Coordinates of C-alpha atoms in Angstrom, one line a residue:
M1 CA -17.5 -9.6 147.1
R2 CA -17.0 -10.2 150.8
L3 CA -13.7 -11.7 152.0
F4 CA -15.3 -13.3 155.1
P5 CA -18.7 -14.8 155.5
E6 CA -21.5 -12.5 156.9
N7 CA -21.6 -12.1 160.7
S8 CA -18.2 -13.9 161.0
T9 CA -16.5 -11.2 163.0
K10 CA -18.1 -12.4 166.3
F11 CA -16.4 -15.8 165.8
I12 CA -12.9 -14.4 165.2
P13 CA -12.1 -13.4 168.8
G14 CA -13.1 -16.9 170.1
L15 CA -11.1 -18.6 167.3
V16 CA -8.0 -16.4 168.0
A17 CA -8.3 -17.1 171.7
L18 CA -8.2 -20.9 171.0
A19 CA -5.8 -20.9 168.0
L20 CA -3.0 -18.6 169.2
P21 CA -2.1 -20.7 172.4
V22 CA -2.3 -23.9 170.3
M23 CA 0.0 -22.3 167.7
F24 CA 2.4 -21.4 170.4
Q25 CA 2.2 -24.8 172.0
N26 CA 2.8 -26.5 168.6
L27 CA 5.7 -24.2 168.0
L28 CA 7.2 -25.1 171.4
S29 CA 6.6 -28.8 170.9
T30 CA 8.2 -28.7 167.5
A31 CA 11.1 -26.6 168.8
V32 CA 12.0 -29.5 171.1
T33 CA 12.6 -31.7 168.1
V34 CA 14.3 -28.9 166.2
A35 CA 16.6 -28.3 169.2
D36 CA 17.5 -31.9 169.4
N37 CA 18.3 -32.0 165.7
A38 CA 20.3 -28.8 165.8
M39 CA 22.3 -29.6 168.9
V40 CA 22.9 -33.2 167.8
G41 CA 23.7 -32.0 164.3
V42 CA 26.8 -30.3 165.6
L43 CA 28.1 -33.8 166.4
G44 CA 28.1 -34.7 162.7
E45 CA 25.9 -36.4 160.1
A46 CA 25.9 -39.9 161.5
P47 CA 24.5 -38.8 165.0
L48 CA 22.0 -36.5 163.3
S49 CA 20.8 -39.2 160.9
G50 CA 20.6 -41.8 163.7
V51 CA 18.4 -39.6 165.8
T52 CA 16.3 -38.8 162.7
V53 CA 15.7 -42.5 162.2
A54 CA 14.8 -43.0 165.8
N55 CA 12.3 -40.1 165.6
Q56 CA 10.5 -42.0 162.8
V57 CA 9.5 -44.5 165.4
F58 CA 8.5 -41.8 167.8
F59 CA 6.5 -40.3 164.9
V60 CA 4.5 -43.4 164.6
F61 CA 4.0 -43.4 168.4
M62 CA 2.9 -39.8 168.1
L63 CA 0.3 -40.6 165.5
F64 CA -1.3 -43.2 167.8
T65 CA -1.2 -40.6 170.5
I66 CA -2.5 -37.8 168.2
G67 CA -5.4 -40.1 167.1
A68 CA -6.5 -40.6 170.7
A69 CA -5.9 -37.0 171.5
S70 CA -7.9 -35.7 168.6
A71 CA -10.8 -38.0 169.4
A72 CA -10.8 -36.9 173.0
S73 CA -10.8 -33.2 172.0
V74 CA -13.6 -33.6 169.5
I75 CA -15.9 -35.8 171.6
I76 CA -15.3 -33.7 174.8
S77 CA -15.9 -30.4 172.9
Q78 CA -19.4 -31.6 171.8
Y79 CA -20.4 -32.6 175.3
W80 CA -18.9 -29.4 176.7
G81 CA -21.0 -27.4 174.2
K82 CA -24.0 -29.3 175.4
G83 CA -23.2 -28.5 179.0
D84 CA -23.0 -32.1 180.1
R85 CA -20.2 -31.8 182.7
P86 CA -20.5 -35.3 184.4
T87 CA -20.0 -37.0 181.0
V88 CA -17.1 -34.7 180.3
R89 CA -15.3 -35.8 183.5
R90 CA -15.8 -39.5 182.6
L91 CA -14.5 -38.9 179.1
F92 CA -11.3 -37.5 180.7
W93 CA -10.7 -40.8 182.5
L94 CA -11.4 -42.8 179.3
S95 CA -8.9 -40.6 177.5
A96 CA -6.3 -41.4 180.2
A97 CA -7.0 -45.1 179.8
A98 CA -6.3 -44.8 176.1
A99 CA -3.1 -43.0 176.8
L100 CA -1.9 -45.7 179.1
V101 CA -2.5 -48.5 176.6
I102 CA -0.7 -46.6 173.8
G103 CA 2.2 -45.6 176.0
L104 CA 2.7 -49.1 177.3
L105 CA 2.6 -50.6 173.8
F106 CA 5.4 -48.4 172.5
T107 CA 7.4 -48.7 175.7
V108 CA 7.5 -52.5 175.3
L109 CA 8.5 -52.2 171.6
S110 CA 11.2 -49.7 172.4
L111 CA 12.8 -51.7 175.2
A112 CA 12.3 -55.3 173.8
C113 CA 13.3 -54.9 170.1
P114 CA 14.6 -51.4 169.2
E115 CA 17.0 -52.7 166.6
A116 CA 14.2 -54.5 164.7
V117 CA 12.0 -51.5 164.9
V118 CA 14.5 -48.9 163.6
G119 CA 15.7 -51.4 161.1
I120 CA 12.5 -50.8 159.2
Y121 CA 13.7 -47.3 158.3
A122 CA 17.4 -47.7 157.7
D123 CA 19.9 -50.4 156.8
D124 CA 23.1 -48.7 157.7
P125 CA 24.6 -50.6 160.7
E126 CA 25.9 -47.4 162.3
L127 CA 22.6 -45.5 162.0
V128 CA 20.7 -48.5 163.3
A129 CA 22.9 -48.8 166.4
I130 CA 22.7 -45.1 167.2
A131 CA 18.9 -45.0 166.6
A132 CA 18.2 -48.2 168.6
R133 CA 20.2 -46.9 171.7
Y134 CA 18.4 -43.5 171.5
L135 CA 15.0 -45.2 171.3
R136 CA 15.8 -47.4 174.3
L137 CA 16.9 -44.5 176.5
V138 CA 13.8 -42.4 175.8
A139 CA 11.4 -45.4 176.3
P140 CA 10.6 -44.7 180.0
A141 CA 9.1 -41.4 179.1
H142 CA 6.5 -42.9 176.6
I143 CA 3.7 -43.4 179.1
P144 CA 4.1 -40.0 180.8
F145 CA 4.3 -38.3 177.4
A146 CA 1.1 -40.1 176.1
L147 CA -0.8 -39.1 179.3
A148 CA 0.3 -35.5 179.1
F149 CA -0.3 -35.1 175.4
I150 CA -3.8 -36.7 175.4
L151 CA -5.0 -35.0 178.5
M152 CA -3.8 -31.5 177.3
S153 CA -5.7 -32.2 174.1
A154 CA -8.8 -33.1 176.2
L155 CA -8.5 -29.9 178.1
R156 CA -8.5 -28.1 174.7
G157 CA -12.0 -29.5 174.2
T158 CA -13.1 -27.6 177.3
E159 CA -11.6 -24.3 176.0
Q160 CA -8.6 -24.6 178.4
V161 CA -5.7 -24.0 176.1
Q162 CA -3.3 -22.0 178.2
I163 CA -2.0 -24.8 180.4
G164 CA -0.8 -26.8 177.3
M165 CA 1.1 -23.8 176.1
W166 CA 2.8 -23.1 179.4
L167 CA 3.7 -26.8 179.9
S168 CA 5.2 -27.0 176.4
A169 CA 7.3 -23.9 177.2
F170 CA 8.5 -25.5 180.4
S171 CA 9.3 -28.7 178.6
L172 CA 11.3 -26.8 175.9
V173 CA 13.4 -24.9 178.5
V174 CA 14.2 -28.1 180.5
N175 CA 15.1 -30.0 177.3
L176 CA 17.4 -27.2 176.0
F177 CA 19.1 -26.8 179.3
L178 CA 19.7 -30.6 179.8
N179 CA 20.8 -30.9 176.1
W180 CA 23.4 -28.2 176.8
V181 CA 24.6 -29.9 179.9
L182 CA 24.5 -33.6 178.8
I183 CA 25.3 -33.5 175.1
Y184 CA 28.3 -31.2 175.4
G185 CA 29.4 -32.0 179.0
N186 CA 28.8 -28.6 180.7
L187 CA 28.6 -27.9 184.5
G188 CA 31.0 -30.6 185.2
M189 CA 29.0 -33.4 183.6
P190 CA 30.5 -35.8 181.0
A191 CA 29.8 -35.2 177.3
L192 CA 27.3 -37.9 176.5
G193 CA 26.6 -36.9 172.9
V194 CA 23.5 -38.7 171.5
D195 CA 22.9 -40.4 174.8
G196 CA 22.7 -37.0 176.5
A197 CA 20.0 -35.9 174.0
A198 CA 18.0 -38.9 174.8
Y199 CA 18.3 -38.4 178.6
A200 CA 17.3 -34.7 178.2
T201 CA 14.3 -35.5 176.1
A202 CA 13.0 -38.2 178.5
A203 CA 13.5 -36.0 181.5
A204 CA 11.6 -33.0 179.9
R205 CA 8.7 -35.2 179.0
I206 CA 8.4 -36.8 182.5
A207 CA 8.6 -33.3 184.1
Q208 CA 5.9 -32.0 181.9
F209 CA 3.5 -34.9 183.0
V210 CA 4.3 -34.3 186.7
L211 CA 3.3 -30.6 186.4
L212 CA 0.1 -31.5 184.5
A213 CA -0.8 -34.0 187.3
V214 CA -0.4 -31.2 189.8
Y215 CA -2.6 -28.9 187.7
F216 CA -5.4 -31.5 187.6
A217 CA -5.1 -32.0 191.4
C218 CA -5.4 -28.2 192.1
S219 CA -7.9 -27.2 189.4
R220 CA -11.2 -25.8 190.5
E221 CA -13.0 -27.7 187.7
K222 CA -11.9 -31.1 189.1
L223 CA -12.2 -32.6 185.7
M224 CA -10.6 -35.9 186.9
R225 CA -12.4 -36.8 190.1
F226 CA -11.5 -40.3 191.1
G227 CA -15.2 -40.9 192.0
E228 CA -16.1 -40.6 188.4
I229 CA -14.2 -43.7 187.4
R230 CA -16.9 -46.1 188.9
R231 CA -19.6 -44.1 187.1
I232 CA -18.2 -44.8 183.6
S233 CA -20.9 -46.9 182.0
V234 CA -20.6 -49.6 179.3
P235 CA -22.7 -47.5 176.9
L236 CA -20.5 -44.5 177.3
T237 CA -17.4 -46.5 176.8
K238 CA -18.8 -48.1 173.6
A239 CA -19.8 -44.6 172.4
Y240 CA -16.3 -43.2 173.1
L241 CA -14.6 -46.1 171.3
R242 CA -17.0 -45.9 168.4
E243 CA -16.2 -42.2 167.8
M244 CA -12.5 -42.7 168.6
A245 CA -12.0 -45.7 166.2
P246 CA -12.1 -43.9 162.8
I247 CA -9.9 -41.0 164.1
L248 CA -7.4 -43.4 165.7
V249 CA -7.3 -45.6 162.6
N250 CA -7.0 -42.5 160.4
E251 CA -4.0 -41.2 162.4
C252 CA -2.3 -44.6 162.7
L253 CA -2.6 -45.6 159.0
W254 CA -1.8 -42.1 157.9
G255 CA 1.2 -42.0 160.2
L256 CA 2.4 -45.5 159.1
G257 CA 2.0 -44.4 155.5
T258 CA 3.9 -41.2 155.8
S259 CA 6.6 -42.8 157.8
M260 CA 7.0 -45.3 155.0
Y261 CA 8.5 -42.5 152.9
M262 CA 11.5 -42.7 155.2
V263 CA 12.2 -46.3 153.9
P264 CA 13.4 -45.2 150.4
I265 CA 14.9 -42.0 151.7
G266 CA 16.8 -43.9 154.4
R267 CA 18.4 -46.0 151.7
M268 CA 19.5 -43.0 149.6
G269 CA 22.5 -42.2 151.7
T270 CA 23.4 -39.9 154.6
D271 CA 23.2 -36.8 152.4
A272 CA 19.5 -37.5 151.5
V273 CA 18.6 -38.3 155.1
S274 CA 20.2 -35.2 156.4
A275 CA 18.5 -33.0 153.8
Y276 CA 15.1 -34.6 154.6
S277 CA 15.6 -34.2 158.3
M278 CA 16.3 -30.5 157.9
I279 CA 13.2 -30.1 155.7
A280 CA 10.9 -32.1 158.0
A281 CA 11.9 -30.2 161.2
F282 CA 11.5 -26.8 159.6
K283 CA 8.2 -27.7 157.9
D284 CA 6.7 -28.7 161.2
I285 CA 7.4 -25.2 162.5
M286 CA 5.9 -23.6 159.5
L287 CA 2.7 -25.7 159.9
I288 CA 1.9 -24.3 163.3
G289 CA -0.4 -21.7 161.8
G290 CA -2.6 -24.2 160.0
M291 CA -2.5 -26.6 162.9
G292 CA -3.5 -23.9 165.4
L293 CA -6.4 -22.8 163.3
G294 CA -7.5 -26.4 162.7
H295 CA -7.5 -27.3 166.4
G296 CA -9.4 -24.0 167.2
V297 CA -11.9 -24.6 164.5
S298 CA -12.4 -28.2 165.7
V299 CA -13.3 -27.1 169.2
M300 CA -15.6 -24.3 168.1
I301 CA -17.4 -26.4 165.6
G302 CA -17.6 -29.3 168.1
M303 CA -19.2 -27.0 170.7
A304 CA -21.6 -25.6 168.2
M305 CA -22.7 -29.0 167.0
G306 CA -23.1 -30.3 170.6
A307 CA -25.3 -27.3 171.4
G308 CA -27.3 -27.9 168.2
R309 CA -26.2 -24.7 166.4
R310 CA -25.7 -26.0 162.9
D311 CA -25.8 -22.7 161.1
E312 CA -23.1 -21.3 163.4
A313 CA -20.9 -24.4 162.6
L314 CA -21.3 -23.9 158.9
T315 CA -20.4 -20.2 159.1
M316 CA -17.3 -21.2 161.2
A317 CA -16.3 -23.6 158.5
K318 CA -16.5 -21.0 155.7
L319 CA -14.5 -18.6 157.8
S320 CA -11.8 -21.1 158.6
I321 CA -11.1 -21.9 154.9
V322 CA -10.5 -18.2 154.1
L323 CA -8.2 -17.8 157.1
G324 CA -6.4 -21.0 156.2
V325 CA -5.6 -19.7 152.7
L326 CA -4.2 -16.4 154.2
C327 CA -2.3 -18.3 156.9
G328 CA -0.8 -20.8 154.4
V329 CA 0.4 -18.1 152.0
V330 CA 2.1 -16.2 154.8
F331 CA 3.9 -19.2 156.3
S332 CA 4.9 -20.5 152.8
A333 CA 6.5 -17.1 152.0
V334 CA 8.3 -17.1 155.4
S335 CA 9.7 -20.6 154.7
L336 CA 11.2 -19.5 151.4
L337 CA 13.0 -16.7 153.1
L338 CA 14.2 -18.3 156.3
F339 CA 15.0 -21.9 155.4
P340 CA 18.4 -20.9 153.7
V341 CA 19.4 -19.3 157.0
Y342 CA 18.2 -22.3 159.0
M343 CA 20.4 -24.7 157.0
T344 CA 23.5 -22.8 158.1
F345 CA 23.1 -24.2 161.6
Y346 CA 23.7 -27.7 160.4
N347 CA 27.1 -29.3 160.0
V348 CA 26.3 -31.3 156.8
S349 CA 27.8 -31.9 153.4
D350 CA 27.5 -29.5 150.4
Q351 CA 25.4 -32.1 148.6
A352 CA 22.9 -32.2 151.5
L353 CA 22.7 -28.4 151.4
E354 CA 22.0 -28.5 147.7
Y355 CA 19.2 -31.0 148.2
G356 CA 17.8 -28.7 150.9
R357 CA 17.8 -25.7 148.6
I358 CA 15.8 -27.5 146.0
M359 CA 13.4 -29.1 148.5
N360 CA 12.7 -25.6 150.0
W361 CA 10.7 -24.7 146.9
I362 CA 8.6 -27.9 147.1
M363 CA 8.1 -27.3 150.9
S364 CA 6.5 -23.9 150.3
V365 CA 3.7 -25.7 148.4
H366 CA 3.6 -28.4 151.0
I367 CA 3.0 -25.9 153.8
L368 CA 0.1 -24.1 152.0
I369 CA -1.8 -27.3 151.1
S370 CA -1.1 -29.1 154.4
A371 CA -2.4 -26.1 156.3
L372 CA -5.7 -26.2 154.4
N373 CA -6.0 -30.0 154.7
F374 CA -5.5 -29.7 158.4
I375 CA -8.3 -27.2 158.7
C376 CA -10.7 -29.1 156.4
I377 CA -10.0 -32.6 157.7
V378 CA -9.1 -32.2 161.4
G379 CA -10.9 -28.9 162.0
I380 CA -14.1 -29.1 160.1
L381 CA -14.8 -32.8 159.3
R382 CA -13.7 -34.3 162.6
G383 CA -15.0 -31.3 164.6
G384 CA -18.4 -31.7 162.9
G385 CA -18.6 -35.4 163.7
D386 CA -17.6 -36.7 160.2
G387 CA -14.6 -38.8 161.2
R388 CA -15.3 -41.6 158.9
T389 CA -15.2 -39.4 155.8
A390 CA -12.0 -37.8 157.1
L391 CA -10.5 -41.2 157.3
L392 CA -11.4 -42.0 153.7
I393 CA -10.1 -38.8 152.3
D394 CA -6.8 -38.9 154.3
L395 CA -5.9 -42.4 153.1
M396 CA -7.4 -42.7 149.6
F397 CA -4.2 -41.7 147.7
L398 CA -1.6 -42.4 150.4
W399 CA -1.4 -46.2 150.4
P400 CA -2.7 -47.0 146.9
L401 CA -0.7 -44.4 145.0
C402 CA 1.9 -42.3 146.7
V403 CA 3.7 -44.8 149.0
P404 CA 4.2 -47.4 146.2
L405 CA 5.3 -44.6 143.8
S406 CA 7.9 -43.4 146.4
F407 CA 9.3 -46.9 146.7
L408 CA 9.5 -47.3 142.9
G409 CA 11.1 -43.9 142.5
G410 CA 13.6 -44.2 145.3
L411 CA 14.5 -47.8 145.3
V412 CA 14.0 -48.9 141.7
F413 CA 14.4 -45.9 139.4
G414 CA 16.9 -44.0 141.6
W415 CA 15.1 -40.7 141.7
P416 CA 16.7 -38.0 143.8
V417 CA 15.4 -37.2 147.3
Y418 CA 13.6 -34.0 146.2
V419 CA 11.5 -36.0 143.7
V420 CA 10.4 -38.4 146.4
Y421 CA 9.6 -35.5 148.6
G422 CA 7.5 -34.1 145.7
I423 CA 5.4 -37.3 145.9
I424 CA 4.5 -36.5 149.5
V425 CA 3.2 -33.2 148.4
L426 CA 1.2 -34.8 145.5
D427 CA -0.7 -36.8 148.1
E428 CA -1.7 -33.5 149.9
V429 CA -2.8 -31.8 146.7
L430 CA -5.0 -34.7 145.7
K431 CA -6.8 -35.2 149.0
F432 CA -7.3 -31.4 149.3
I433 CA -9.6 -31.5 146.2
F434 CA -11.9 -34.1 147.9
A435 CA -11.8 -32.5 151.3
C436 CA -13.0 -29.2 149.8
R437 CA -15.9 -31.0 148.1
R438 CA -17.0 -32.6 151.3
V439 CA -16.9 -29.4 153.3
R440 CA -18.9 -27.5 150.6
S441 CA -21.6 -30.3 150.6
G442 CA -22.5 -29.6 154.3
K443 CA -22.9 -33.4 154.8
W444 CA -20.3 -33.4 157.5
M445 CA -22.4 -31.9 160.3
R446 CA -23.3 -34.6 162.9
N447 CA -24.1 -34.2 166.6
M448 CA -22.3 -37.0 168.5
T449 CA -23.8 -36.4 172.0
R450 CA -26.1 -38.9 173.7
E451 CA -27.7 -39.1 177.1
F452 CA -26.0 -41.4 179.7
A453 CA -27.1 -42.2 183.2

């Protein structure tokens, strides 16, 4: 029995070339959040929990951004595979317009009513005050961040993955340095605590966008020529919105649903919130393997579909599943070994540490199944043009079953935080069953490209 599909070795170098930089970029992006949590965590449980609550709002913002970014990458990869460069350039401008709309929406919410927004996720007055102030201070960076994130994802659709990796590395360095200066008051600056973390995060995101703008201005490809704006047709805009809609709705409703888990957890006390924040940050790091493979598979399958190579897309899908299992097992094992060490960097209570130790075992399952879901849903189904089915699978158990169950368990029956976390993993397991069935059927392959004047 063959471990990999026949003739798959010729796809591995291309997948690795795409996946490794994306893995590294995701690691660096996640490390920014981890750095904030770890460096703020030194200040105590209340600041850490406050920033965690604020980051739930940013998480929802990220899901809108990720939805538009995923759509941009998928659509552009198919036209890139087809060789239609003029349409690719116009799609970059449509992606930038989507980023502006999303960034502006969350900037207004963060500046106009931050207390009301963070109050959805916590009812402790101290946590709400800390989270609202943090959210208000990072708000000016929302538009630059959305533009940078979506355009870097669009570049991924043209097989340009190195720039995103290097910009993420730059953002991490800037954030860490400014955290050290502003949180703790080094180099003669006042110790600003949580405010310092907010200023550092905003500055790093703005600096990242500035460098990306310089890259587009100097790039030989000239993927964002200003002259292409007036050539954007109504049919192209409608086609872009039609393909983006299910992906954007998918990410938004999935993001809102998963963020709802924080509502019962946020009312279980500081120990529960601290334990969950440690788990959530570490899990994101351990998911970089599956996410990197998923994004790489999405681009390669999208290019194959755009070029009309259906057999190649099917082979790539089979290969990615095998690689996903191997990757998930490795990262799950690593999480079991390293998370106990990671917890020692946090200044939290013994109860929070005990919750964390129990949740670590659940997280190992979460990492494996989530990696496979990311490859199946984001990589194969979306990359192959089956965004509507991906939407259905991603949401079919989240809102009808798992979110209500977490509310009942956490707010009515008084279940501990690790049981509520187990409900999150249950959602991943159930949808993995249906994602696998769809991938095996082969009905997900769809060429989205059209001819535009």
